Coordinates of C-alpha atoms in Angstrom, one line a residue:
M920 CA 168.0 167.8 107.7
T921 CA 166.7 168.3 111.6
T922 CA 164.9 165.7 113.2
P923 CA 161.7 165.8 114.8
G924 CA 161.3 166.0 118.6
P925 CA 159.1 163.7 120.2
R926 CA 155.9 164.5 120.5
P927 CA 154.2 166.2 123.0
T928 CA 151.8 163.9 125.6
I929 CA 148.8 164.3 127.5
T930 CA 150.8 164.4 130.6
E931 CA 153.0 167.4 129.5
V932 CA 149.6 169.0 128.5
A933 CA 147.7 168.5 131.8
R934 CA 151.1 169.6 133.4
L935 CA 151.4 173.0 131.7
A936 CA 147.3 173.4 131.9
G937 CA 147.8 172.6 135.9
V938 CA 145.1 170.3 135.6
G939 CA 145.4 166.3 136.1
R940 CA 145.6 163.7 133.4
S941 CA 142.1 162.3 133.4
S942 CA 140.8 166.6 133.3
A943 CA 143.1 166.7 130.4
A944 CA 141.9 163.2 128.3
R945 CA 138.2 164.4 128.9
A946 CA 138.9 167.7 127.9
L947 CA 140.7 167.1 124.6
G948 CA 138.3 163.7 124.3
G949 CA 135.3 166.1 124.5
Y950 CA 133.5 163.3 126.5
G951 CA 132.6 163.3 130.0
S952 CA 132.2 166.4 132.5
V953 CA 134.8 169.4 132.5
S954 CA 134.2 173.0 133.4
E955 CA 134.3 175.2 130.5
S956 CA 137.4 177.2 132.2
T957 CA 139.4 173.5 132.4
R958 CA 138.8 173.0 129.1
D959 CA 139.8 176.4 128.0
R960 CA 143.4 176.0 130.2
V961 CA 143.9 172.7 128.4
L962 CA 143.1 173.6 125.1
A963 CA 145.5 176.6 125.2
A964 CA 148.3 174.2 126.9
A965 CA 147.9 171.9 123.8
R966 CA 148.1 174.3 120.9
E967 CA 151.5 175.5 122.6
L968 CA 152.9 172.2 122.9
G969 CA 151.7 171.4 119.1
Y970 CA 149.5 168.5 120.6
E971 CA 147.4 166.4 118.5
T972 CA 144.8 164.0 119.6
N973 CA 145.2 160.7 119.8
E974 CA 141.8 160.1 117.6
L975 CA 142.3 156.3 118.5
A976 CA 142.2 156.4 121.7
R977 CA 139.4 159.0 121.9
S978 CA 137.3 156.7 120.2
M979 CA 137.9 154.3 122.5
S980 CA 136.8 156.2 125.5
T981 CA 133.4 157.4 124.1
G982 CA 132.8 154.5 121.4
E983 CA 132.5 156.8 118.5
T984 CA 135.1 157.8 115.7
R985 CA 133.0 160.9 115.1
T986 CA 133.2 159.4 111.1
I987 CA 130.9 159.5 108.8
G988 CA 130.7 157.1 105.8
V989 CA 129.6 158.4 102.2
V990 CA 129.2 155.7 99.8
L991 CA 128.3 157.3 96.1
A992 CA 127.1 156.2 92.7
D993 CA 129.1 158.3 90.5
I994 CA 131.3 161.2 92.1
A995 CA 132.1 162.3 88.5
N996 CA 128.3 163.6 88.0
P997 CA 127.3 167.0 89.0
F998 CA 124.4 165.8 91.1
F999 CA 126.5 163.9 93.3
A1000 CA 129.6 166.0 93.6
G1001 CA 126.8 168.9 94.9
V1002 CA 124.7 166.4 97.1
L1003 CA 128.3 165.6 98.4
R1004 CA 129.4 169.1 99.5
G1005 CA 125.7 169.4 101.2
I1006 CA 127.0 166.6 103.2
T1007 CA 130.3 167.5 104.2
E1008 CA 129.1 171.1 105.0
V1009 CA 127.0 169.7 107.7
C1010 CA 129.3 166.6 109.0
A1011 CA 131.9 169.0 109.1
A1012 CA 130.1 172.0 111.4
E1013 CA 129.1 169.3 113.8
G1014 CA 132.4 168.4 114.0
F1015 CA 132.5 164.9 111.9
D1016 CA 134.4 163.8 109.3
T1017 CA 133.9 161.8 106.2
I1018 CA 134.9 158.8 104.2
V1019 CA 133.7 158.8 100.5
V1020 CA 133.7 156.1 98.3
N1021 CA 132.8 155.7 94.8
T1022 CA 130.9 152.5 93.1
D1023 CA 130.7 153.8 90.1
E1024 CA 126.8 152.6 89.9
D1025 CA 128.2 148.9 90.5
V1026 CA 126.5 146.4 93.2
E1027 CA 129.6 144.5 94.1
R1028 CA 131.7 147.8 95.1
E1029 CA 129.2 149.2 97.0
Q1030 CA 128.5 145.8 99.1
A1031 CA 132.6 146.4 99.4
A1032 CA 132.6 150.1 100.6
V1033 CA 129.7 149.4 103.1
R1034 CA 132.1 146.5 104.5
L1035 CA 135.4 149.2 104.3
M1036 CA 133.0 151.7 106.1
L1037 CA 132.4 149.0 108.8
A1038 CA 136.0 148.2 109.4
K1039 CA 136.7 151.5 109.5
Q1040 CA 133.8 152.1 112.5
V1041 CA 132.2 154.9 111.2
D1042 CA 129.5 156.4 113.1
G1043 CA 126.8 156.1 110.4
I1044 CA 126.5 156.1 106.2
V1045 CA 124.8 157.8 103.8
V1046 CA 123.8 155.6 100.6
S1047 CA 122.5 155.9 97.3
P1048 CA 122.1 152.6 96.5
T1049 CA 122.6 151.1 93.0
G1050 CA 120.6 148.2 92.9
G1051 CA 117.1 148.2 91.5
A1052 CA 114.1 149.1 93.8
D1053 CA 113.8 145.3 95.2
A1054 CA 117.8 144.4 95.4
D1055 CA 119.4 142.9 97.9
A1056 CA 119.7 145.4 100.7
D1057 CA 121.8 142.6 102.8
H1058 CA 124.9 144.7 103.3
L1059 CA 123.1 147.5 104.7
E1060 CA 120.8 145.4 106.9
A1061 CA 124.2 144.0 108.3
A1062 CA 125.1 147.6 109.1
I1063 CA 122.2 148.9 110.7
S1064 CA 121.9 145.3 113.1
R1065 CA 125.5 146.5 114.1
G1066 CA 124.0 149.6 115.5
V1067 CA 125.3 151.7 112.5
P1068 CA 122.2 153.9 111.2
V1069 CA 122.1 154.5 107.2
V1070 CA 120.1 156.8 105.4
Q1071 CA 119.7 156.1 101.6
L1072 CA 120.1 159.7 99.7
D1073 CA 118.1 159.8 96.0
R1074 CA 117.4 156.5 95.5
T1075 CA 115.6 153.6 97.8
L1076 CA 115.6 150.0 98.2
S1077 CA 112.3 148.7 99.2
R1078 CA 113.5 146.2 101.6
L1079 CA 115.9 148.5 103.8
P1080 CA 114.6 150.0 106.8
G1081 CA 114.9 153.7 108.2
P1082 CA 114.8 157.2 106.4
A1083 CA 115.6 158.7 103.0
V1084 CA 116.0 161.6 101.3
V1085 CA 114.7 161.9 98.0
L1086 CA 113.6 164.2 95.3
D1087 CA 110.1 164.0 94.5
N1088 CA 110.7 162.5 91.3
R1089 CA 107.3 161.4 90.5
E1090 CA 106.2 165.1 90.6
A1091 CA 109.0 166.1 88.7
A1092 CA 108.4 164.0 85.7
F1093 CA 105.0 164.8 86.3
A1094 CA 105.7 168.7 85.5
A1095 CA 108.1 168.4 83.3
T1096 CA 105.9 166.3 80.7
Q1097 CA 102.8 169.0 81.8
E1098 CA 104.9 172.1 80.9
L1099 CA 105.2 170.6 77.0
L1100 CA 101.5 169.3 76.9
S1101 CA 100.3 172.8 77.9
A1102 CA 102.4 174.0 74.8
G1103 CA 100.0 171.6 72.7
H1104 CA 102.7 168.6 72.5
R1105 CA 101.1 164.9 72.2
R1106 CA 103.9 163.2 70.9
I1107 CA 106.0 163.6 74.2
A1108 CA 108.8 161.1 74.5
L1109 CA 110.7 160.0 77.7
A1110 CA 114.4 159.7 77.4
W1111 CA 115.7 158.1 79.7
G1112 CA 113.1 155.2 80.9
P1113 CA 114.2 151.7 82.1
R1114 CA 117.2 149.3 81.8
S1115 CA 115.6 146.5 79.7
E1116 CA 117.6 144.0 77.1
V1117 CA 114.3 143.6 75.2
P1118 CA 112.3 146.7 74.1
A1119 CA 108.9 147.1 75.8
D1120 CA 106.5 147.0 73.4
T1121 CA 103.6 147.9 76.3
V1122 CA 103.0 150.0 79.0
A1123 CA 102.4 147.1 81.7
G1124 CA 106.0 146.1 80.0
L1125 CA 107.9 149.6 80.5
Q1126 CA 106.2 149.5 84.1
T1127 CA 107.7 145.8 84.9
A1128 CA 111.3 146.9 84.0
A1129 CA 110.9 149.9 85.6
Q1130 CA 110.7 147.9 89.0
A1131 CA 114.1 146.0 88.3
D1132 CA 115.2 149.8 87.8
L1133 CA 116.5 152.7 90.0
S1134 CA 113.6 154.0 91.9
T1135 CA 114.3 157.3 90.4
T1136 CA 113.6 155.9 86.8
R1137 CA 110.5 154.4 88.4
E1138 CA 109.7 157.2 89.7
R1139 CA 110.0 159.1 86.9
L1140 CA 108.3 157.7 84.5
I1141 CA 105.0 157.4 86.7
G1142 CA 105.1 160.7 86.7
Y1143 CA 105.4 160.8 82.6
L1144 CA 102.2 158.2 82.0
R1145 CA 100.4 160.3 84.8
A1146 CA 100.6 163.3 83.0
L1147 CA 99.6 161.8 79.8
A1148 CA 96.4 160.0 81.3
D1149 CA 95.5 163.1 83.1
A1150 CA 95.7 164.7 79.6
G1151 CA 93.5 162.0 78.2
L1152 CA 96.7 160.6 75.7
P1153 CA 97.5 157.3 75.4
A1154 CA 100.8 156.7 76.2
D1155 CA 103.0 155.2 73.2
P1156 CA 106.0 152.8 74.6
R1157 CA 107.6 153.4 71.5
L1158 CA 108.4 156.8 72.8
V1159 CA 109.8 156.1 76.1
M1160 CA 113.5 155.1 75.9
T1161 CA 114.8 151.6 77.3
G1162 CA 118.4 150.2 77.3
D1163 CA 121.6 151.6 77.5
Q1164 CA 121.5 154.3 79.8
T1165 CA 124.4 156.3 78.2
V1166 CA 125.0 159.5 76.2
D1167 CA 125.1 156.9 72.9
G1168 CA 122.3 154.9 74.1
V1169 CA 120.2 158.1 74.2
A1170 CA 121.5 159.6 70.7
R1171 CA 120.3 155.7 69.0
F1172 CA 116.9 155.9 70.5
T1173 CA 116.9 159.7 69.9
R1174 CA 117.6 159.1 66.1
E1175 CA 115.1 156.0 65.8
A1176 CA 112.2 158.2 67.1
L1177 CA 112.8 161.2 65.0
S1178 CA 113.1 158.6 62.1
A1179 CA 109.8 157.1 62.8
E1180 CA 106.2 157.5 60.7
R1181 CA 105.0 159.6 63.4
P1182 CA 108.1 161.5 65.0
P1183 CA 107.7 162.6 68.8
T1184 CA 107.8 166.9 68.9
A1185 CA 109.0 166.9 72.2
V1186 CA 111.2 165.0 74.4
V1187 CA 111.8 164.9 78.7
V1188 CA 115.3 164.4 79.5
T1189 CA 115.3 162.9 82.5
E1190 CA 119.4 163.1 83.2
T1191 CA 122.3 165.5 82.4
D1192 CA 123.5 162.9 80.1
A1193 CA 120.0 162.3 78.3
A1194 CA 119.9 165.9 77.5
L1195 CA 123.5 165.5 76.1
G1196 CA 122.7 162.5 73.7
V1197 CA 119.5 164.3 72.5
L1198 CA 121.6 167.1 71.4
Q1199 CA 124.4 165.1 69.8
V1200 CA 121.6 164.1 67.5
L1201 CA 119.9 166.9 66.9
R1202 CA 123.7 168.8 66.0
E1203 CA 124.6 165.9 63.9
Q1204 CA 121.2 166.2 61.8
S1205 CA 121.5 169.9 61.6
L1206 CA 117.9 170.1 63.6
Q1207 CA 117.4 173.0 66.2
S1208 CA 115.4 173.0 69.3
P1209 CA 112.7 174.0 69.6
R1210 CA 111.8 174.9 66.0
D1211 CA 112.7 170.8 65.4
L1212 CA 112.3 169.4 69.0
S1213 CA 110.9 170.8 72.5
L1214 CA 113.0 170.0 75.4
V1215 CA 112.4 169.9 79.1
G1216 CA 115.6 168.8 81.0
F1217 CA 116.8 167.5 84.7
D1218 CA 119.3 169.6 86.7
D1219 CA 120.2 172.7 86.2
A1220 CA 123.8 172.3 85.0
P1221 CA 125.4 175.6 84.7
W1222 CA 126.1 175.1 80.5
V1223 CA 122.4 174.6 80.2
Q1224 CA 121.5 178.3 80.4
Y1225 CA 123.9 179.1 77.5
L1226 CA 122.7 176.4 75.0
D1227 CA 121.2 178.2 72.1
P1228 CA 118.5 178.3 73.0
P1229 CA 118.6 177.8 76.9
L1230 CA 117.4 175.0 78.2
T1231 CA 114.0 174.7 80.0
V1232 CA 114.5 172.4 83.4
L1233 CA 113.4 171.1 86.8
S1234 CA 116.1 172.2 89.1
Q1235 CA 117.0 169.6 91.5
P1236 CA 117.8 171.0 95.3
V1237 CA 120.7 169.2 95.0
E1238 CA 123.3 170.9 98.1
E1239 CA 120.1 170.8 100.2
L1240 CA 119.3 166.7 99.5
G1241 CA 123.4 166.3 100.9
E1242 CA 122.2 168.5 103.7
R1243 CA 118.8 167.0 104.6
S1244 CA 121.0 163.4 104.3
A1245 CA 123.5 164.3 107.0
Q1246 CA 121.3 165.8 109.2
E1247 CA 119.0 162.8 109.5
L1248 CA 121.5 160.4 109.8
L1249 CA 123.0 163.0 112.7
A1250 CA 119.4 162.7 114.5
L1251 CA 119.3 159.0 113.9
M1252 CA 123.0 159.0 115.8
R1253 CA 122.1 160.5 118.6
G1254 CA 118.7 158.8 119.1
R1255 CA 116.5 161.4 118.0
P1256 CA 113.0 161.1 116.1
V1257 CA 113.6 161.2 112.0
S1258 CA 111.4 163.5 110.1
A1259 CA 109.9 160.5 108.4
S1260 CA 110.5 157.5 106.6
L1261 CA 110.8 159.2 103.1
V1262 CA 111.5 162.7 103.0
H1263 CA 110.8 164.2 99.8
L1264 CA 112.0 167.7 98.4
S1265 CA 110.6 169.4 95.2
A1266 CA 112.4 170.3 92.2
R1267 CA 111.7 173.7 90.7
L1268 CA 111.0 174.4 87.0
I1269 CA 113.0 177.0 85.4
R1270 CA 111.3 178.4 82.1
R1271 CA 113.9 178.9 79.2
S1272 CA 113.4 179.1 75.9
S1273 CA 113.6 175.2 74.6
V1274 CA 109.6 174.7 74.7
A1275 CA 108.2 175.8 71.4
S1276 CA 104.1 176.2 71.3
L1277 CA 102.2 174.0 68.9
P1278 CA 99.0 175.0 67.2
S1279 CA 95.7 173.1 69.2

């Protein structure tokens, strides 16, 4: 075994480059004024000696750690994996590292994650909030008050100021429902709807429950209800799933809906897990889509085009959501104006073969 030698110092880099120590420090730290030729000599000397920048010392000189905190609700979800890719690519191109924390849709873990980010002295935070639209935002407001910019991603808290980058969920759900209405469907279910410990038996009850849920759930419910209203159809609360937002929860809702006296002929599934829950019931009951039930889903996951039949979906611009949130955050950090308080991106309808036309 060999014992590693002493780490090269900034003084040695300066000596090899033929510059003063302060000039070498500015060139390596990326701050202050230094000529391009001096910077090139210093960087060449650092590479030759194997010098690594002391990030702690650099951050003390510049006031920046060049690190972004990313707080996501579920990194196992392909949606958030794609979003993270967009964030990290923009940050890396601008010379920023990212610290990622998964909250697993838990508010307390989100609060702990934000405390961690502040302790690590990140320069800014991108967060997908786990609470309902009117949930407590004290931990994020505390970050902003300490001068750490925050950009909300995918979901929003109404109490939190500053920019947010989201899908236009209202329009996406409207388009999904309208696609089924255009094919002649009138009994259209929604999976999933808001969390609620007791089933909501009125539209007003659904809307109240949705207000306590994620902003995405609320906006998708509004889009669904608007499409029905525009078609002159009354909304049937029994066709909107409430309760446990899991594959099993959707499966229970689907079984109950299909066994009702007037079952739905179509379903809008607003999450990947919701699609899996519906497909599970179709398989166990030997039913087929679209013959027995038409489907329109959210998210163009790779597997949906290989279903039999392939699934019609509203494709979310997943990586673009991450890219835009990172761009908005960097703009805030640099004191530049942001695009808007709320940046809406549009979903794209991809028609495949999961929607059957019904006679008018």
